[in-house]
XYZ file of C-alpha atoms in Angstrom:
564
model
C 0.000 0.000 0.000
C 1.277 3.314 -0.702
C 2.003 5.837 1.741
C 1.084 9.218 2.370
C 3.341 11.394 0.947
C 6.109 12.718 4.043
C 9.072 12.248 2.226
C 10.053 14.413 -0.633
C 12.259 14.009 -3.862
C 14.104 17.469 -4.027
C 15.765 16.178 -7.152
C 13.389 13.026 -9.170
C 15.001 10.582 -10.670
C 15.139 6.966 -11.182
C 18.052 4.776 -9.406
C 18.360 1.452 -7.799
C 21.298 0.245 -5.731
C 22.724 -1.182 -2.450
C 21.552 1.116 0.571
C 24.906 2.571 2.046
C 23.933 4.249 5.038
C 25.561 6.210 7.875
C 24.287 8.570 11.057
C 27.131 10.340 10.910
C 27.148 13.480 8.191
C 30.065 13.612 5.644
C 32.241 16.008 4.095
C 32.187 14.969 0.148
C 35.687 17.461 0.183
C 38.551 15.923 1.766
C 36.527 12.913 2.724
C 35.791 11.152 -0.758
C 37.974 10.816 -3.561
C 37.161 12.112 -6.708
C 38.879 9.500 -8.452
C 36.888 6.149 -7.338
C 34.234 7.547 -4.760
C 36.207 6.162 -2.123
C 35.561 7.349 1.719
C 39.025 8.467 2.554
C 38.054 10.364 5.719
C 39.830 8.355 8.473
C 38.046 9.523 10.961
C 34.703 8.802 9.386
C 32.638 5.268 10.196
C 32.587 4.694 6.475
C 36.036 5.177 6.050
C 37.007 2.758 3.102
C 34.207 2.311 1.839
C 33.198 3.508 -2.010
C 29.880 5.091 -2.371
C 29.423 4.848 -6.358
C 26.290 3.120 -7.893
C 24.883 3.230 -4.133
C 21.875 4.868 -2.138
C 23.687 6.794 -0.086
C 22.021 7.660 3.437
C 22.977 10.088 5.718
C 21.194 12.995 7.664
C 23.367 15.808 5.944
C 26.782 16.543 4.621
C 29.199 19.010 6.921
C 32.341 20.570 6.427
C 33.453 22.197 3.298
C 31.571 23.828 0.440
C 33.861 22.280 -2.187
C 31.948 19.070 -1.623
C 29.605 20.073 -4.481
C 32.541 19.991 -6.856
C 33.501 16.950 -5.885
C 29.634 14.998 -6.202
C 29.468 17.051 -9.982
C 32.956 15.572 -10.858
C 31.839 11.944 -9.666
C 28.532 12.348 -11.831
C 29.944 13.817 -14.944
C 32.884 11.015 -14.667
C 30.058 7.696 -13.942
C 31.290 7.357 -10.376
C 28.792 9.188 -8.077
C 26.334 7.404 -5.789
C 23.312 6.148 -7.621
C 21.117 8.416 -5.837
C 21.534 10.871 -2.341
C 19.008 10.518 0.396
C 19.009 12.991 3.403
C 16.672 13.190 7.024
C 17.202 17.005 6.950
C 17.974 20.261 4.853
C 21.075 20.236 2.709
C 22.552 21.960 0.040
C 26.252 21.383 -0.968
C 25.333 18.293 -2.354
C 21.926 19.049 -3.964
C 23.656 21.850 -5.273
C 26.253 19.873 -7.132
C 23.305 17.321 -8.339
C 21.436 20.556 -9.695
C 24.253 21.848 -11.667
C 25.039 18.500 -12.873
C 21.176 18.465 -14.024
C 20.563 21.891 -14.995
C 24.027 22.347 -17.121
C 25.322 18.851 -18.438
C 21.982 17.109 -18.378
C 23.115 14.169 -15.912
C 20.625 12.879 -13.349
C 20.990 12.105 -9.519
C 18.122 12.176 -7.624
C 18.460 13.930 -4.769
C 15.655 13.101 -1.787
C 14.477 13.646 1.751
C 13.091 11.327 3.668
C 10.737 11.365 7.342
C 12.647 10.759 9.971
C 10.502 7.298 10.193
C 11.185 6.658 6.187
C 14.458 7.399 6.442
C 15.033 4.877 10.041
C 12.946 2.090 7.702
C 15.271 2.632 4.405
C 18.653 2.695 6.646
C 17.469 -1.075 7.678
C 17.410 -2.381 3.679
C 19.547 -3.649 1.336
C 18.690 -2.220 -1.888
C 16.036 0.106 -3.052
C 14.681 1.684 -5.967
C 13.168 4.297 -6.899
C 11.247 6.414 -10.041
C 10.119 9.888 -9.918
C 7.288 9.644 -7.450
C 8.041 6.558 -5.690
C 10.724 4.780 -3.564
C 10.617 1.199 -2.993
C 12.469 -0.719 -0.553
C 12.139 -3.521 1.900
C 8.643 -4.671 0.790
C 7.603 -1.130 1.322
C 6.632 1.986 -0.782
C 7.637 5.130 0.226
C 5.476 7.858 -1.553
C 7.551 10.296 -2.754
C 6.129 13.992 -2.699
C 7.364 16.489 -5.615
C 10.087 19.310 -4.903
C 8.445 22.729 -3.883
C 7.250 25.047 -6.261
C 6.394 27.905 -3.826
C 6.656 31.029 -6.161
C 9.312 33.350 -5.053
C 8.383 37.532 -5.275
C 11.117 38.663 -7.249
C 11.664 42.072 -7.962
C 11.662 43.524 -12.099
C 15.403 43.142 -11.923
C 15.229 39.711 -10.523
C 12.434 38.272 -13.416
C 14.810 40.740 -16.140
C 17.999 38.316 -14.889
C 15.995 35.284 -14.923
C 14.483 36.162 -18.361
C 18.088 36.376 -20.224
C 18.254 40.033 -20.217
C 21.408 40.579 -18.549
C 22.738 37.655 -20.798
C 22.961 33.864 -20.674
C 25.251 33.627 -17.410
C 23.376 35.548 -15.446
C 20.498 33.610 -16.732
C 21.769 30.684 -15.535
C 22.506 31.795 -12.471
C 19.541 32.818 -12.076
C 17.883 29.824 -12.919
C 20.169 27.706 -10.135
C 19.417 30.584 -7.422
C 16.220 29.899 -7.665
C 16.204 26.311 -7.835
C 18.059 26.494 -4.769
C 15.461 28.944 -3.066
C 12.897 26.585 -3.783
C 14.324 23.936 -1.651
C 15.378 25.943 0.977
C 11.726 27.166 1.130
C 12.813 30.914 0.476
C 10.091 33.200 -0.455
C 12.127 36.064 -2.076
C 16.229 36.718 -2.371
C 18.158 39.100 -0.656
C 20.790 41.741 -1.992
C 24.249 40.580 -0.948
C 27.071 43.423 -0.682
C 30.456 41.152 -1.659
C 30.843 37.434 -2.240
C 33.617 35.322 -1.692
C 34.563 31.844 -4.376
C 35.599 28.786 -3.269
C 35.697 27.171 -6.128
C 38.571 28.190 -7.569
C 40.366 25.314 -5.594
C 41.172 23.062 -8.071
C 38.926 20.097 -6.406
C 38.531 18.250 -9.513
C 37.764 18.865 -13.098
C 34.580 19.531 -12.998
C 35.496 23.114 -11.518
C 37.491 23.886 -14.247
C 34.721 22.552 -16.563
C 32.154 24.816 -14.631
C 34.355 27.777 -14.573
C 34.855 27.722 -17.877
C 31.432 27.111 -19.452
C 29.981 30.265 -17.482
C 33.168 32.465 -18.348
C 32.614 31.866 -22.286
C 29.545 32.700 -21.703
C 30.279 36.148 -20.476
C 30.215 36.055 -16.921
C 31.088 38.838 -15.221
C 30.457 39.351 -11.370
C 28.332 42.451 -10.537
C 29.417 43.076 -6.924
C 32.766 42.770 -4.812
C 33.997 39.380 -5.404
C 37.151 37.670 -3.431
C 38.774 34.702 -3.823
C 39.410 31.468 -2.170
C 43.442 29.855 -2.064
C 43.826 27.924 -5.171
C 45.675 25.043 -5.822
C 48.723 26.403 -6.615
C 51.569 29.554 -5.702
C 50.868 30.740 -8.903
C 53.998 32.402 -10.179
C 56.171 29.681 -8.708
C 54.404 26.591 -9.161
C 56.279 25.456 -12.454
C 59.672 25.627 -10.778
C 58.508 24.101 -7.995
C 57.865 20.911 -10.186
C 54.754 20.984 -10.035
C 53.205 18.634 -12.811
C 51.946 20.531 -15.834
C 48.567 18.458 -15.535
C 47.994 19.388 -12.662
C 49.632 22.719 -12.426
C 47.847 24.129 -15.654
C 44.638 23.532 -15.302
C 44.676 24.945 -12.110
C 46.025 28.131 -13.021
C 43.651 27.866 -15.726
C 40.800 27.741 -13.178
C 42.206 30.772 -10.775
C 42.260 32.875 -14.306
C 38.950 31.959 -15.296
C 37.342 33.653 -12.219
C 39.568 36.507 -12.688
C 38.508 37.066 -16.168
C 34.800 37.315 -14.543
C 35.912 39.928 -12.617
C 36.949 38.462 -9.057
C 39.884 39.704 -7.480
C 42.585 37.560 -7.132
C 43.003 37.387 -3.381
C 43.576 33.837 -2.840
C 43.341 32.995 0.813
C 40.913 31.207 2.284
C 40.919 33.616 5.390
C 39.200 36.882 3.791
C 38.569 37.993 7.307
C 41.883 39.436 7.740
C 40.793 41.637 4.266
C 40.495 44.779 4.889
C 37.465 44.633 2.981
C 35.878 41.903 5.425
C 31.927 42.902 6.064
C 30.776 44.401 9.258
C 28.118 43.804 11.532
C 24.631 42.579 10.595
C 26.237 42.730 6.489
C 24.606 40.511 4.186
C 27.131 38.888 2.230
C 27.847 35.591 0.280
C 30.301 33.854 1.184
C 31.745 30.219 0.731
C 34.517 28.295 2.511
C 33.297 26.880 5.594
C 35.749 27.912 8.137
C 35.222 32.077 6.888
C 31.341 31.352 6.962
C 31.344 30.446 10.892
C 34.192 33.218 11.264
C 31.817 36.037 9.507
C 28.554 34.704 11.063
C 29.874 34.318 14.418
C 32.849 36.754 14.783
C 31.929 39.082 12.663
C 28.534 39.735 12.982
C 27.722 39.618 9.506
C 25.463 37.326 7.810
C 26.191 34.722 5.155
C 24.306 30.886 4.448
C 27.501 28.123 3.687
C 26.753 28.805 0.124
C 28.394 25.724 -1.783
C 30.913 25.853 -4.703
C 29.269 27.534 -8.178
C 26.052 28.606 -6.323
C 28.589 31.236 -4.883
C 29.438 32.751 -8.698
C 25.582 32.486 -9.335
C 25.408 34.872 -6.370
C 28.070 36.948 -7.149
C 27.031 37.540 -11.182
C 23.050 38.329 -9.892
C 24.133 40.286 -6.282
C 21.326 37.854 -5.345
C 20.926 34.818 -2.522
C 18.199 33.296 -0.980
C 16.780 35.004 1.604
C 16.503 31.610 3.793
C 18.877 30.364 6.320
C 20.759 32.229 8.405
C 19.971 35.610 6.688
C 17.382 35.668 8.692
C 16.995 36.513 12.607
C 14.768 33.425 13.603
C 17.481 31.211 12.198
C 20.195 32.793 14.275
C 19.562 31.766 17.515
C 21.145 29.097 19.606
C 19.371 25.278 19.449
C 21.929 23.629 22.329
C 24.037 24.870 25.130
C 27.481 23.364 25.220
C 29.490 24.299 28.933
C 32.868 24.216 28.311
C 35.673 23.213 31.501
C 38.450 25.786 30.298
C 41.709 24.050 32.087
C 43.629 26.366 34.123
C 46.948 27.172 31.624
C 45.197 26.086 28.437
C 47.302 27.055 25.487
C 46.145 27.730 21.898
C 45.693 24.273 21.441
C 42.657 23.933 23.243
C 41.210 26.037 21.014
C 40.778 24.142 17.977
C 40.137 21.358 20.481
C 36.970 23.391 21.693
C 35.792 23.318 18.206
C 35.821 20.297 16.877
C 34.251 18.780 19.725
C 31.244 21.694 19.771
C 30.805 20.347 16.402
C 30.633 17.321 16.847
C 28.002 17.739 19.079
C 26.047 19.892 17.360
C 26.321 18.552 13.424
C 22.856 20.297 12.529
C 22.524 23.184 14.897
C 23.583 26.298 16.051
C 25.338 25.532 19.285
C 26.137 28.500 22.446
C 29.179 28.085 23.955
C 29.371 28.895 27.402
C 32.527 28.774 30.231
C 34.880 30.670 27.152
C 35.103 34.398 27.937
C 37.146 33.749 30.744
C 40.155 32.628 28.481
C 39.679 35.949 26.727
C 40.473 34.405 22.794
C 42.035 36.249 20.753
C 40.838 36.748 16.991
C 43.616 34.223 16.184
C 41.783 32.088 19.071
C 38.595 32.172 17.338
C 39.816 31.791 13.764
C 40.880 28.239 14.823
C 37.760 27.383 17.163
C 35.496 28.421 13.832
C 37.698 26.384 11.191
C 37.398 23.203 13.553
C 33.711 23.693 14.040
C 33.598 23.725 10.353
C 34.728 20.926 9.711
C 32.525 18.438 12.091
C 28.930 20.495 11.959
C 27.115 21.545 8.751
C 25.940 24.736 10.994
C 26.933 28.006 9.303
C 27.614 30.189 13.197
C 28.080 29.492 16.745
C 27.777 31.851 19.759
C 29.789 32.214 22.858
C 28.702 33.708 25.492
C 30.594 36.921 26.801
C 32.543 36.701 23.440
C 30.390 37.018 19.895
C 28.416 39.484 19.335
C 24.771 38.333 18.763
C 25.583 36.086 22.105
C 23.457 37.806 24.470
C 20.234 37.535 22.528
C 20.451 33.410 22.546
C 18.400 32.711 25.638
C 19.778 29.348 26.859
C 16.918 28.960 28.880
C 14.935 25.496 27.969
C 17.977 24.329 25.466
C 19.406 20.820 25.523
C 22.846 21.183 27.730
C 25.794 19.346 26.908
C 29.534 19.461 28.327
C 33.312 19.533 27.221
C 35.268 18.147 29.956
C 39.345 17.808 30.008
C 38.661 13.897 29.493
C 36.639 14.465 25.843
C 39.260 17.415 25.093
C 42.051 14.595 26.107
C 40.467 12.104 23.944
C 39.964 14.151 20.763
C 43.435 15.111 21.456
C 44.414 11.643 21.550
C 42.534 11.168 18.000
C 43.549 13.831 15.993
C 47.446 13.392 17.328
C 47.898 9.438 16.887
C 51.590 9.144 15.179
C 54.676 8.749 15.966
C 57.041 11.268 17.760
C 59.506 11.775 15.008
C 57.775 14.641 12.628
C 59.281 15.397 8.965
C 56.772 18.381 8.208
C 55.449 20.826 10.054
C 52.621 22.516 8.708
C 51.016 26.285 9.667
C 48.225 27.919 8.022
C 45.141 26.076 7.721
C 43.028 28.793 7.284
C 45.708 31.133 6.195
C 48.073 31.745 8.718
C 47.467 35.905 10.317
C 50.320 37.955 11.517
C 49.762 37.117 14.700
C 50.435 33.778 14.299
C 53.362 34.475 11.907
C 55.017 36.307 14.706
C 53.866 34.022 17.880
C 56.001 31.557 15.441
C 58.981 33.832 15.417
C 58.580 33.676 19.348
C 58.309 30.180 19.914
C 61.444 29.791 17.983
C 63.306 31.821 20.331
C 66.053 32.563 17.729
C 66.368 28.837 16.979
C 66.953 27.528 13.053
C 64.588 24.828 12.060
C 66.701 21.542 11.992
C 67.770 20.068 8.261
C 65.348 16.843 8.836
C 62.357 18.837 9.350
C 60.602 21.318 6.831
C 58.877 23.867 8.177
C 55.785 25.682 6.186
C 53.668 28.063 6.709
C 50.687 28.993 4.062
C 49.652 33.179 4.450
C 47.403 34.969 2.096
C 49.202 38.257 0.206
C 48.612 41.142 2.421
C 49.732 39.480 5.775
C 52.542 38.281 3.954
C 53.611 41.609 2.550
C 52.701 43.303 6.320
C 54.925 40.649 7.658
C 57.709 41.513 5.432
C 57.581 44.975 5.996
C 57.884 44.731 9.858
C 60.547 41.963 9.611
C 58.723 38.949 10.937
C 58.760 37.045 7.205
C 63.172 38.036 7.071
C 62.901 36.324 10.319
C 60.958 32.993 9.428
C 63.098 32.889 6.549
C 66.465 33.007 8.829
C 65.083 30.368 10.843
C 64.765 28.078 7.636
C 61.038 28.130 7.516
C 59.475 28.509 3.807
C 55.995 31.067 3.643
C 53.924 30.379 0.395
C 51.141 32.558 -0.922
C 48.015 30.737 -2.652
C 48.132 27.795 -1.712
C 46.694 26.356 1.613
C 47.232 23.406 3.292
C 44.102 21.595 2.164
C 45.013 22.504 -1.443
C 49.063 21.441 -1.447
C 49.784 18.351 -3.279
C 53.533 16.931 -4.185
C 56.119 18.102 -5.028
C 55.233 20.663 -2.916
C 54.341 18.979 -0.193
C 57.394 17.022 0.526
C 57.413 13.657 -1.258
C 59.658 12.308 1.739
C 57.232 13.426 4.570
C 56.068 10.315 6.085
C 54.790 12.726 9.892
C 53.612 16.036 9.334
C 52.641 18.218 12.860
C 50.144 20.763 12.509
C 48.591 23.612 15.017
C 45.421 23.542 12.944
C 42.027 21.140 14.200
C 41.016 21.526 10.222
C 44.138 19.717 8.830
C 44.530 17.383 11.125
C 40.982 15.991 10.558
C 40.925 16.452 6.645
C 45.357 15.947 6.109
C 45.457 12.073 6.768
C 42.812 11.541 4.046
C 44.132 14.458 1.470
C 47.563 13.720 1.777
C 48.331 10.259 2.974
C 50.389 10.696 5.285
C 50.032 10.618 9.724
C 49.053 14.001 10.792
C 49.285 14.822 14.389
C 47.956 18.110 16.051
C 49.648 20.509 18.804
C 50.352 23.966 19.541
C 51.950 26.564 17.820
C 54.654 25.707 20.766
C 54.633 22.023 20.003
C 55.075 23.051 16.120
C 58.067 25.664 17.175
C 59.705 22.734 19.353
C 59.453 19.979 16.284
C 60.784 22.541 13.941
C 64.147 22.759 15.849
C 64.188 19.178 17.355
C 62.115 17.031 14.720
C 60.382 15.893 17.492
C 57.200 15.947 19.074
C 56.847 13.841 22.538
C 53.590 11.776 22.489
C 52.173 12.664 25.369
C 49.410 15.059 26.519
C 49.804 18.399 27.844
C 49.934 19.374 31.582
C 46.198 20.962 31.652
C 44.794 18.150 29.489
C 46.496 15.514 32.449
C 43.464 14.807 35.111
C-alpha cells in the first residue's frame, strides 16, 4: 500500500542500488575521492568504503563547500552514488546534483526522507526508486514532488531570470532559484560582496564549470574575493609541479579573474580589509570564513556551496533563507565548556571540533569561554574546527560574539566539554609517531599574529635540516609581515611562507614527497590531512610546532592541563 506522501524528492530521478547508510554526516571534500568515490576520511565510520552506484544515506553533509565539486565531478565522470538521500535540509550536495542536471543534463536524484522513512530505508539492502516513488524492503515510500512555492522577485530579478542581462546571469539565475525553492525561500536578498571557493582546483569539474559560465560572459556584478587555489601561482612550475595538474589549475584561478573576481587567494578573507561588518549581508563560501563572519563578525552569510557562490556573485542575489534571517540565528543547544587552568592555543581548535561534533545540525552557544579571553587568532581556529565536524553556518559564545546575548539558553538541551573528551579528541587527531618530517602552519591562512607568535616560539632557533617547516599566508599578511621583519625572520630560521596555496590545497612536489609525519597547530588539517595527503598528521600547539621545527620531534604525550 502506498504511503502518504512525508518524504520528498528534491531532485526526481530513477536509481536502484545497495543502501549505504551512515548517522554520521560527511564532508564529500577531503573525505571522498574524486577518483573512485572512495571514503578516505579516516576519521569517518565509512572510512574505506566507495559510495558509487549506491543509495547513499545520511542525515546531511558538513564541512566544506567544495563538496559540491567533488559529487558534480563523480557524476559527470560515472562514479557518483546512484542516488543521495538525506533526514534534513542540505545543500552542498543538492547543489552539485542541480548543476550537474541543470548544465550537463546528468541525473541524480536527490531526496528527503521522514525521519521514520528514512530509520525504515537505513534497515534495507537495496532500493529503488522512479520519480514519485521509492521502494524498498517490501515497502513503498510515496515520494512527494520538490516545492514550487513562487518566489516575489523584484523587475530586476524576473529581467535576470528572463536572459536580459545575458545567458550567465540567466543561468545563475535559474540555479538561485532552484536552490530557493528547496530551501523554502520566499524572495532573495541583496548581498554586498561574495567570496569563491571554487577556484580550488577540487577536480575537473570546476574547471569545466568555470569555464562554461566564463565563455559565456560572466562577469560578477558586486565585490567578489577569492578562495586559495591550488597552486603559488607564479612559482608553481619551478617548484615541479606537474603541468597536468599545475595548468589547469592556473587555468581555473584565471577563469574567475577574467569574470571579474579579485585575485586574493586565501581562504581567510577575514583578515581583508574589505571583510563585512556587523549585521552585512554577504555571500560567502569556505566553511571555516562562513562560521568566522557569522559568528565573529557579525555579519550574515548561508555556507553557500561551490558555483552557487558565482551564481550569487554575477546576480548580487541569494536566498533570503537560512541564516539571513533573525529566527534562524539563535542558539538550538548549550554546550558548557571546563576551560583548564593554563590552556594554550591548542585547546582552542580542540573546543571546536568537539562543539561540532556535538552539534552537526545546529547552532550551538558556547558557554565557560570568555574567561580565556580568545584572541581573533583564538577564534579563527575554534570556527575552522567547528567547520569541519557540523554543517551549521555560526556558533555563539557567550561573553565573546556578538549576537551572544540575545540566545536565551533557557529550555535548550545542555551538553559538556570536559578535560577527558578534550584529552580524547586530542588523543585522536594526534595518533603518530614522535619523530615529525613536516610541520605545517596555516590552515586557514596563517594571520600575523600567528606568523610572529612563530617567530617567538622559535626563540632565535633555526629549524633543523630533517624537518621542513611551512607556513601557508594569504598576500597582504605576507607583505605586512615583510615589511615589519617577521617574514626576514621565518626565513632566517629556515622556515618557507607560500602565498596561494593552503594546506588543504598542497599536493607533491610541494608537499614534501619524503614526509612520512607532518605536525600541525590547525584542528582543520589534522581531521581532513590524513585523508588528502596520505600521510600521519598529528595536532599541537603553535609551541609544540616551534619545538618539532628545531628538534624534529614531538613527545607523544598530553599536555599538563589536558592531564586529570
Amino acid at each position: 500500500m502506498t504511503a502518504v506522501p512525508r518524504s520528498v524528492a528534491i531532485l526526481a530521478g530513477e536509481a536502484e542500488g545497495p543502501v549505504l547508510s551512515t548517522t554520521e554526516p560527511l564532508s564529500f571534500w577531503g573525505g571522498v575521492s574524486p577518483q573512485d568515490g572512495r571514503v578516505i576520511d579516516v576519521h569517518h565510520p565509512l572510512h574505506g568504503a566507495c559510495l558509487s552506484g549506491t543509495i547513499l544515506l545520511m542525515p546531511s553533509s558538513r564541512g566544506s563547500c567544495s563538496g559540491s565539486g567533488v559529487l558534480l565531478d563523480l557524476i559527470l565522470s560515472g562514479g557518483a552514488p546512484a542516488a543521495l538521500v538525506f533526514s534534513g535540509p542540505e545543500d552542498v550536495l543538492t547543489l552539485g546534483a542541480l548543476v550537474a542536471a541543470m548544465m550537463f543534463d546528468k541525473q541524480v536524484p536527490v531526496i528527503r526522507l521522514s525521519e521514520e522513512d528514512f530509520r525504515f530505508l537505513s534497515g534495507c539492502d537495496r532500493a529503488a526508486m522512479t520519480r514519485n516513488v521509492l521502494e524498498a524492503g517490501g515497502r513503498t515510500i510515496a515520494l512527494a514532488p520538490a516545492p514550487t512555492a513562487a518566489l516575489e522577485l523584484t523587475p530586476e530579478d524576473r529581467a535576470m531570470l528572463a536572459g536580459e542581462a545575458g545567458p550567465a546571469v540567466h543561468q545563475a539565475m535559474e540555479i538561485i532559484c532552484a536552490m530557493a525553492a528547496q530551501q523554502g525561500a520566499r524572495e532573495l536578498v541583496k548581498v554586498s560582496q561574495a567570496h569563491i571557493d571554487g577556484c580550488i582546483y577540487a577536480s575537473s569539474a570546476n574547471l569545466l564549470f568555470a569555464e562554461k559560465m566564463a565563455a559565456s560572459g560572466a562577469r560578477v556584478r558586486i565585490p567578489t574575493t577569492m578562495n586559495a587555489i591550488s597552486v603559488d601561482y607564479a612559482n608553481w612550475r619551478s617548484q615541479q609541479v606537474p603541468e597536468a595538474f599545475g595548468k589547469p589549475a592556473q587555468d581555473l584561478a584565471d577563469a574567475y579573474v577574467r569574470m571579474g573576481c579579485r585575485p586574493t587567494y586565501t581562504c581567510a578573507p577575514y583578515l581583508l580589509a574589505s571583510a563585512p561588518k556587523a549585521g552585512e549581508c554577504v555571500a560567502w563560501a569556505e566553511s571555516n570564513a562562513v562560521v568566522f563572519a557569522n559568528s565573529v563578525l557579525g555579519a550574515r552569510t548561508e555556507k553557500h556551496p561551490d558555483f552557487l557562490d558565482l551564481c550569487i556573485a554575477l546576480t548580487g542575489r541569494a536566498p533570503l533563507a537560512g541564516v539571513y534571517l533573525d529566527e534562524n540565528r539563535k542558539a538550538g543547544l548549550v554546550i558548557d565548556i571546563e576551560l583548564q587552568p593554563g590552556s594554550d592555543d591548542a585547546s582552542w581548535p580542540l573546543v571546536g571540533y568537539l562543539a561540532g561534533q556535538m552539534s552537526p545540525d545546529s547552532i550551538p552557544l558556547l558557554r565557560g569561554l570568555a574567561e580565556g579571553k580568545p584572541s581573533m587568532d583564538d577564534l579563527k581556529a575554534l570556527c575552522a574546527a567547528f567547520g569541519t565536524t557540523s554543517a551549521s553556518p555560526m556558533l555563539h559564545i557567550d561573553g565573546v560574539t556578538p549576537e551572544a546575548a540575545s540566545s536565551a539558553a533557557a529550555g535548550l538541551p545542555q551538553r559538556r566539554i570536559t578535560r577527558e573528551e578534550m584529552a580524547a579528541a586530542w588523543r585522536e587527531l594526534s595518533a603518530g609517531p614522535e619523530q615529525v618530517d613536516l610541520v605545517a602552519v596555516g590552515s586557514p591562512h596563517a594571520s600575523l599574529g600567528e606568523c610572529r607568535a612563530l617567530v617567538a616560539a622559535l626563540g632565535g632557533r633555526r629549524c633543523s635540516p630533517d624537518v621542513t617547516v611551512m607556513v601557508t599566508a594569504g598576500h597582504d599578511v605576507i607583505r605586512i609581515a615583510e615589511e615589519e621583519g617577521t617574514l626576514p625572520l621565518l626565513r632566517e630560521a629556515g622556515v618557507t611562507v607560500l602565498p596561494d596555496l593552503c594546506w588543504c590545497s598542497i599536493s607533491e612536489p610541494v608537499f614534501p614527497p619524503a614526509a612520512k609525519t607532518v605536525l600541525t597547530n590547525s584542528g582543520k588539517y589534522a581531521h581532513y590531512g590524513p585523508g588528502l595527503s596520505g600521510r600521519t598528521v598529528r595536532f599541537g600547539s603553535i609551541r609544540d610546532c616551534a619545538e618539532a621545527a628545531a628538534t624534529g620531534r614531538a613527545p607523544c604525550r598530553l599536555h599538563e592541563w589536558l592531564v586529570p
